[in-house]
Each structure stands twice: as structure tokens, then as C-alpha cells.
C-alpha positions as semicolon CSV with decimal commas, in nm:
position;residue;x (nm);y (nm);z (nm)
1;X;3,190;-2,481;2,774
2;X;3,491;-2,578;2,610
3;X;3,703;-2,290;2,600
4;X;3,855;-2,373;2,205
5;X;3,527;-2,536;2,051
6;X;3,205;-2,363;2,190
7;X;2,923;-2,515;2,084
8;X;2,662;-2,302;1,914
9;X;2,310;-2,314;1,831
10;X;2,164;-2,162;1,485
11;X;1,822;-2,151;1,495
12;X;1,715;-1,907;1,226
13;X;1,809;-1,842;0,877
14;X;2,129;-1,710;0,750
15;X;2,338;-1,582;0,522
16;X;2,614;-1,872;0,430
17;X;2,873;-1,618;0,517
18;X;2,824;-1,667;0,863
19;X;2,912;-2,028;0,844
20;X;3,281;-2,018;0,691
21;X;3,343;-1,723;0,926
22;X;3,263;-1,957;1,252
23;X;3,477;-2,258;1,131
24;X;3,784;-1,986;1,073
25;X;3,706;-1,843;1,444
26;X;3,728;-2,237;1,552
27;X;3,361;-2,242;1,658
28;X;3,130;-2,546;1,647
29;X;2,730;-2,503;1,533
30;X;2,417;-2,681;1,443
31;X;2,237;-2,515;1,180
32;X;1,843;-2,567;1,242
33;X;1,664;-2,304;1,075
34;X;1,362;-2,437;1,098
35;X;1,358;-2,585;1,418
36;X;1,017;-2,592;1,637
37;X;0,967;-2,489;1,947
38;X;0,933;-2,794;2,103
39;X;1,222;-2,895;2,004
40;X;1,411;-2,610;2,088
41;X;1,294;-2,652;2,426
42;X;1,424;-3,005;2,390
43;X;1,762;-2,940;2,277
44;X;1,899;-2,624;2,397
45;X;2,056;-2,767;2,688
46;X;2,306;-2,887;2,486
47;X;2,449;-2,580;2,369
48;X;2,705;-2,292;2,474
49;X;2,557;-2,030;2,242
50;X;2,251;-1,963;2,050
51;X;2,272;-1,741;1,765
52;X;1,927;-1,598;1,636
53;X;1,781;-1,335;1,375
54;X;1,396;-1,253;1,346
55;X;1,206;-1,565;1,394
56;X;1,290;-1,699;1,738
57;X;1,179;-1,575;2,079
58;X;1,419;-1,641;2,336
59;X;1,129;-1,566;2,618
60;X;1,213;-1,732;3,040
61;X;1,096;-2,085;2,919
62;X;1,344;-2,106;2,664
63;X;1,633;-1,954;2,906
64;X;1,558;-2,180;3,152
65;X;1,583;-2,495;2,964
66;X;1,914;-2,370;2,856
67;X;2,135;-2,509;3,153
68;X;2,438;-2,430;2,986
69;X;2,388;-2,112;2,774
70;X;2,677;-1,896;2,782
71;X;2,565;-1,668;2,520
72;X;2,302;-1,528;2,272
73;X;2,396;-1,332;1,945
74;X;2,152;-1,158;1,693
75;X;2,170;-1,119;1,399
76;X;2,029;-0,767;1,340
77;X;2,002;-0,462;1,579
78;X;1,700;-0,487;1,793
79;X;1,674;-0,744;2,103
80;X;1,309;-0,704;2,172
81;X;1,267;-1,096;2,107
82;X;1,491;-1,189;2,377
83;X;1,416;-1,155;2,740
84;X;1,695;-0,923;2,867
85;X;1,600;-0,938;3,260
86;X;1,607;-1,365;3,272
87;X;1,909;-1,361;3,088
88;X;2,102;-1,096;3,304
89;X;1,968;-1,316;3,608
90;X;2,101;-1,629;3,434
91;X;2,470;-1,480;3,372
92;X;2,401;-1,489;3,010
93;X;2,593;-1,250;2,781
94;X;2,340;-1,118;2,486
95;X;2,497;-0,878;2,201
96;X;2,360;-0,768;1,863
97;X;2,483;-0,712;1,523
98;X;2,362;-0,343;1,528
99;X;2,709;-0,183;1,317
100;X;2,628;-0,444;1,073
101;X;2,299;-0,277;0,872
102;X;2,333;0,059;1,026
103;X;2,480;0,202;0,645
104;X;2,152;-0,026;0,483
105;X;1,929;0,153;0,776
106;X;2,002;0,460;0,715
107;X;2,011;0,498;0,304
108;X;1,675;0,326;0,328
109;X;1,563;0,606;0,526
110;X;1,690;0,902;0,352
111;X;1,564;0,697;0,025
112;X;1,209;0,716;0,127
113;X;1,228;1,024;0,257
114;X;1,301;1,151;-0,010
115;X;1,096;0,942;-0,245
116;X;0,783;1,114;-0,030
117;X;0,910;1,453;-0,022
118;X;0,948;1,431;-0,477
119;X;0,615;1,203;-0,482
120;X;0,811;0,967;-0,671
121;X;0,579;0,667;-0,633
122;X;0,273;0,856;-0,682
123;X;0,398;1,028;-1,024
124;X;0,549;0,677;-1,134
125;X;0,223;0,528;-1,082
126;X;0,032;0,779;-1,258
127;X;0,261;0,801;-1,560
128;X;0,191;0,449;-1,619
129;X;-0,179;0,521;-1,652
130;X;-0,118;0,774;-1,900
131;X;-0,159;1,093;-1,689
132;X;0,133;1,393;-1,667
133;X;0,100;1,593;-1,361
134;X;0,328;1,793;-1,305
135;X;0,216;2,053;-1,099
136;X;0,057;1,767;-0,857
137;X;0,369;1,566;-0,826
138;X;0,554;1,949;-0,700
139;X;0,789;1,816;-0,433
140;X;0,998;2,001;-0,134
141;X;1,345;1,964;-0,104
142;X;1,511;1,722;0,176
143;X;1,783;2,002;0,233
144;X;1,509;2,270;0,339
145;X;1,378;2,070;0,631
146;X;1,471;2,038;0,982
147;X;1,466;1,654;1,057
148;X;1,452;1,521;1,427
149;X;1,590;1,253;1,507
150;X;1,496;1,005;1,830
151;X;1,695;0,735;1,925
152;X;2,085;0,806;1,859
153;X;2,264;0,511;1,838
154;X;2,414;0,334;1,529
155;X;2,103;0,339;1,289
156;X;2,044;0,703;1,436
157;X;2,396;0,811;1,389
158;X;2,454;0,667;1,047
159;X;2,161;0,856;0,928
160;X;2,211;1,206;1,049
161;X;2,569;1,161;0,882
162;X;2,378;1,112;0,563
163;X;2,077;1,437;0,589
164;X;2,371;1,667;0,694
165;X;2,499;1,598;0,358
166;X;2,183;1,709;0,210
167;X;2,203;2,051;0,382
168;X;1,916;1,953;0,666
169;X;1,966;2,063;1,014
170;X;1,927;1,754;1,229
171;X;1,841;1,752;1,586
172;X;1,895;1,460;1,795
173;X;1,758;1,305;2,133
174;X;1,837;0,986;2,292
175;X;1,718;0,966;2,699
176;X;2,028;0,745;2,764
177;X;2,313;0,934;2,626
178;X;2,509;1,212;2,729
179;X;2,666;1,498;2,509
180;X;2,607;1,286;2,225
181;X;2,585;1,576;1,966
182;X;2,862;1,634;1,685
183;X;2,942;1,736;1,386
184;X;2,616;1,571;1,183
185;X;2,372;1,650;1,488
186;X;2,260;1,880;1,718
187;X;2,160;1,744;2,096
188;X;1,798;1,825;2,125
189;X;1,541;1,803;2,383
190;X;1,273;1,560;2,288
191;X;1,080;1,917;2,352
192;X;1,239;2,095;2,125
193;X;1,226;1,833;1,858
194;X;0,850;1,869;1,892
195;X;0,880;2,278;1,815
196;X;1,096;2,258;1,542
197;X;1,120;1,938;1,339
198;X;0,973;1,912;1,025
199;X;1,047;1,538;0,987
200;X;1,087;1,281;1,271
201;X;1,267;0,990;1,246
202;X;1,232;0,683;1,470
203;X;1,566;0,477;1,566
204;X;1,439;0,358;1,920
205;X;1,405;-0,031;2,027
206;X;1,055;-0,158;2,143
207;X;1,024;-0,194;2,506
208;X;0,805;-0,122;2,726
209;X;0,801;0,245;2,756
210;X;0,815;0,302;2,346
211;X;0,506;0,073;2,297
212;X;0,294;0,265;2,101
213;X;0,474;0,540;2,192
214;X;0,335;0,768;1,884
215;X;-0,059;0,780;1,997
216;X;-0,308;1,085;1,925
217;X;-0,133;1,280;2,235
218;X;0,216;1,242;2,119
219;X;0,179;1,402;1,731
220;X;-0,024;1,666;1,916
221;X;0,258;1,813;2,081
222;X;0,459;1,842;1,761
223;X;0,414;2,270;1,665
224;X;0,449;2,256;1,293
225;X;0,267;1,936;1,070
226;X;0,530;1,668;1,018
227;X;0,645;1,381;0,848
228;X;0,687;1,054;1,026
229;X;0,918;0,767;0,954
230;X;0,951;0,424;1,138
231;X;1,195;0,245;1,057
232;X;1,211;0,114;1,382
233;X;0,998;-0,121;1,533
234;X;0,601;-0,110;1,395
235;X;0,450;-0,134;1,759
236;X;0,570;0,215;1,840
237;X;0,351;0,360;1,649
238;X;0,018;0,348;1,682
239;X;-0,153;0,335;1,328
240;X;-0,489;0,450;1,423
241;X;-0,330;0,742;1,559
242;X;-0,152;0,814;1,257
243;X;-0,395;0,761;1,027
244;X;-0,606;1,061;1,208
245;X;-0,290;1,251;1,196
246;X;-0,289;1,244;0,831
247;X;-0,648;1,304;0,796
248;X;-0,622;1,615;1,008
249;X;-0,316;1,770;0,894
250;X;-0,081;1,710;1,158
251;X;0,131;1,471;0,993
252;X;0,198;1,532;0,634
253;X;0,333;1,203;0,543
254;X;0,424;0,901;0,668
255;X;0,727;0,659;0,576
256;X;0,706;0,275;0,725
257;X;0,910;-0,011;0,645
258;X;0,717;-0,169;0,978
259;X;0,399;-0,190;1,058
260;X;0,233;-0,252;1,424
261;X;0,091;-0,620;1,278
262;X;0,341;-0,743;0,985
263;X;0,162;-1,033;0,927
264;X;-0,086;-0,831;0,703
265;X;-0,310;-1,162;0,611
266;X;-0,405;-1,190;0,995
267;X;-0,459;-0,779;1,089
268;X;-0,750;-0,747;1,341
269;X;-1,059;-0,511;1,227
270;X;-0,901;-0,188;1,383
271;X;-0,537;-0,276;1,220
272;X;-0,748;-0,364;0,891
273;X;-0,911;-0,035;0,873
274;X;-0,570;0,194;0,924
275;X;-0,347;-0,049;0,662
276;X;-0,665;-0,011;0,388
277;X;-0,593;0,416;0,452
278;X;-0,241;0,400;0,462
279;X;-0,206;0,182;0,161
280;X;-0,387;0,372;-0,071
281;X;-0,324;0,732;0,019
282;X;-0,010;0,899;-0,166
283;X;0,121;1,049;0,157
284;X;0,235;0,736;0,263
285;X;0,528;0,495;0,142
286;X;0,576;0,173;0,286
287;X;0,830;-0,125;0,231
288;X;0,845;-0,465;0,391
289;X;1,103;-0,471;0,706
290;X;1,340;-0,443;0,459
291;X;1,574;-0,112;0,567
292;X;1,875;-0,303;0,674
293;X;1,824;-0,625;0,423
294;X;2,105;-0,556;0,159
295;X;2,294;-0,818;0,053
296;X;2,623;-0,632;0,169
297;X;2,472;-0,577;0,534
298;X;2,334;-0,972;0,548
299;X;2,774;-1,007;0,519
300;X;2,843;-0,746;0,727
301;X;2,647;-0,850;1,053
302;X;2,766;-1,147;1,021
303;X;3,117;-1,002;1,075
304;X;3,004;-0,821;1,338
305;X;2,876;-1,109;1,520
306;X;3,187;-1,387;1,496
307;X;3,406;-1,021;1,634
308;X;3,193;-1,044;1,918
309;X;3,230;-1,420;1,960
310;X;3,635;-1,392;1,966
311;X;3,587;-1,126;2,179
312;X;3,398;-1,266;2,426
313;X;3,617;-1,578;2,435
């Protein structure tokens, strides 16, 4: 690798941003956003660095066709698409844009949230049809509720800076930090979350051990009826599971910008039957993976990523 002009590898789509920022930084890159995987597989041995946001798995295969991959950058926060263990092996730095959305992350969050505590969608839609409820659209007040949060990194962090300032009491757990707590957050057991949280809040990456972490067992264990929101990664939560949650009680809502199959034209029977109850009850709000899409964060990450590049080099 040349240690002035690195040459880099863009394989999914991106904000323009990203491409005056590289030239500045004196990088070199190919731009294929819609490059195959055969032909990734073809030409990735050419490159230093491969920079990548939602579309492209970086599994062994592609790794080991890349003989001279220095680096991988993506653009977003999780790195579920990459395979961390083969690049490790292979010397390969990997690094993520997570600083860049966290702000988007977390007002997305606190917006649905509260857009399902106020029924905000539910008495917009019936206002339009003519009918004034106001009794049935009552709401509860973000401020009165104890919110747990899981997962405290940047998304998690950014977002218990934001509920303090609504008055909640936020507990936090992360199973890889130590005395994390502060001054928007009190360190929790995951336990204790599960006695006292009114609202849970997902801000954990997908591996192996959060796969469908949220099942029948796991919103047993909560003590009071909850509210869920994933804004995570859909496959931690199981969506059979929570629909029988909300048809029992247990969980009193649910807010999902992800879903455990997002390509909703191609659901199995099982996944078809939970999206049909989840999209037409009014306990449930749900966006398109869109919580850290702003157009100020699509800048932002990219910033994040070419300071990581100089860094690195």
C-alpha cells in the first residue's frame, strides 16, 4: 500500500460528501455502487481499503480474495455484515462510523417514543376519518417513566442524554463496560432493568448471543408491562414473541424502525402473520431503518470515517 495514495474500494452508495473529503485527505477510490458479487470477488485484490454501508457482506470469501486489504470502513454503526474473526486473522483493521448518526439515533428514538406514549399516529389517523376521540387518544407522559436502556455505547449514550432532559430516570446496562454510569444514566443490572423499567430500549449489535435475544422467556422476566423499542438490529427481537407480548399484556407497546425480515415483499408465513398484527394494531409504530438517515448524519459519518482514515495512516 502506498503510504500517500491508498487505494480504496467504494462499493455501496454514498453521500457525495464523502468523495471531496477523500481527495482533500489525498486518498484514491473507485466508486462501484452497484458492483456484483462476482465481481467483487474479481477485483478486490486490487485494493488497500474497502469502504462499505448496508448492502455488502464482507463474509471469509470476500476477505480472502482480498490479498492486499489493509482496511474496511462502514459507513454506519453496526458491523454485523463483516466477518470480524477472518479479518482479525488477516491483520485487517475494520472501524465504523458509529459518532456519525448517534444524534439522528437517538431523536428518532425519543420521537417515537413519544409519538406512542401521546397516540399521535393513531389520533392523526382517526381525525382524518372524521372521528374526535379524545378520551381514547389519553396519553402518559415520557417524563413519568423509568426507561432502561441496554447497550451503552454512542447510540445508547446519546439517547439517555436526551430522556434525562425529559425528567425520566434512565437505567443503563452494557455487559462490556465498566462504571459506565453518569450524569444522564444510572449503571443497572440487566436484572434490575427487568424490575423496574417501564420502557426498554435496544442499542446492542447483532451477534451471536443477541440473536433473537427478546423471545417469550426474555419479556417474561420484565416485573411491570413495558414498552419495547428496537432501534437496533430487527433479528434481536423475535416478532412472534412480541406479538404475544402485546396480546397478553406484557408489553404495552412496541416501537421498530427494524424488523427481523426487512424485505417485507419476501416475509415467510410465520414473519407474515406477526408484521399483518403489528401493522395494524395502534400499540405499535414502525419506520423503515431510517433512525440514523438524516441528511446531516449521511455528512457527518462521512467525517467520521476519512478521521479514521488519516488516523490510521
Amino acid at each position: 500500500m502506498s503510504q500517500n495514495r491508498p487505494i480504496i474500494l467504494i462499493a455501496d452508495e454514498m453521500h457525495p460528501s464523502l468523495f471531496s473529503m477523500l481527495e482533500q485527505a489525498g486518498f484514491t477510490y473507485q466508486y462501484e455502487p452497484k458492483i456484483s458479487r462476482i465481481a467483487l470477488l474479481e477485483q478486490i485484490s486490487g485494493y488497500d481499503g474497502l469502504i462499505i454501508r448496508s448492502k455488502t457482506a464482507v463474509d471469509a470469501q470476500v476477505l480472502e480474495a482480498a490479498s492486499q486489504l489493509r482496511f474496511i470502513g462502514r459507513a454506519g454503526a453496526g458491523l454485523d455484515l463483516i466477518d470480524l474473526e477472518t479479518a482479525q486473522r488477516r491483520g485487517i483493521r475494520v472501524f465504523h462510523a458509529g459518532e456519525g448518526n448517534r444524534d439522528a439515533v437517538a431523536e428518532h428514538t425519543v420521537g417515537m417514543l413519544l409519538g406512542l406514549l401521546a397516540n399521535i399516529a393513531k389520533g392523526d389517523r382517526e381525525v382524518r376519518r372524521g372521528i374526535w376521540d379524545r378520551e381514547g387518544n389519553r396519553g402518559y407522559e415520557l417524563g413519568s417513566l423509568t426507561v432502561g436502556i441496554v447497550g451503552f455505547g454512542n447510540n445508547g449514550r446519546a439517547t439517555a442524554r436526551r430522556l434525562s432532559g425529559f425528567g425520566c430516570r434512565v437505567l443503563c446496562y452494557d455487559k462490556y463496560l465498566t462504571h459506565y454510569g453518569g450524569a444522564y444514566a444510572q449503571e443497572a443490572e440487566l436484572e434490575q432493568i427487568m424490575e423496574e423499567a417501564d420502557v426498554l430500549s435496544l442499542h446492542i449489535p447483532l451477534t451471536p448471543e443477541t440473536r433473537l435475544l427478546v423471545d417469550d422467556t426474555f419479556i417474561e422476566r420484565f416485573k411491570k408491562p413495558f414498552y419495547l423499542v428496537n432501534i437496533a438490529r430487527g433479528e434481536i427481537v423475535s416478532l412472534p414473541a412480541l406479538v404475544r407480548g402485546l396480546e397478553s399484556g406484557k408489553v404495552r407497546g412496541a416501537c421498530l424502525d427494524v424488523l427481523e425480515n426487512e424485505k417485507i415483499a419476501k416475509l415467510t408465513p410465520e414473519q407474515q402473520t406477526a408484521f399483518d398484527y403489528l401493522r395494524n394494531s395502534d400499540k405499535v409504530l414502525l419506520t423503515p431503518h431510517v433512525a440514523g438517515w438524516t441528511h446531516e448524519s449521511y455528512v457527518r459519518i462521512n467525517e467520521v470515517l476519512v478521521n479514521q482514515l488519516k488516523e490510521l495512516l
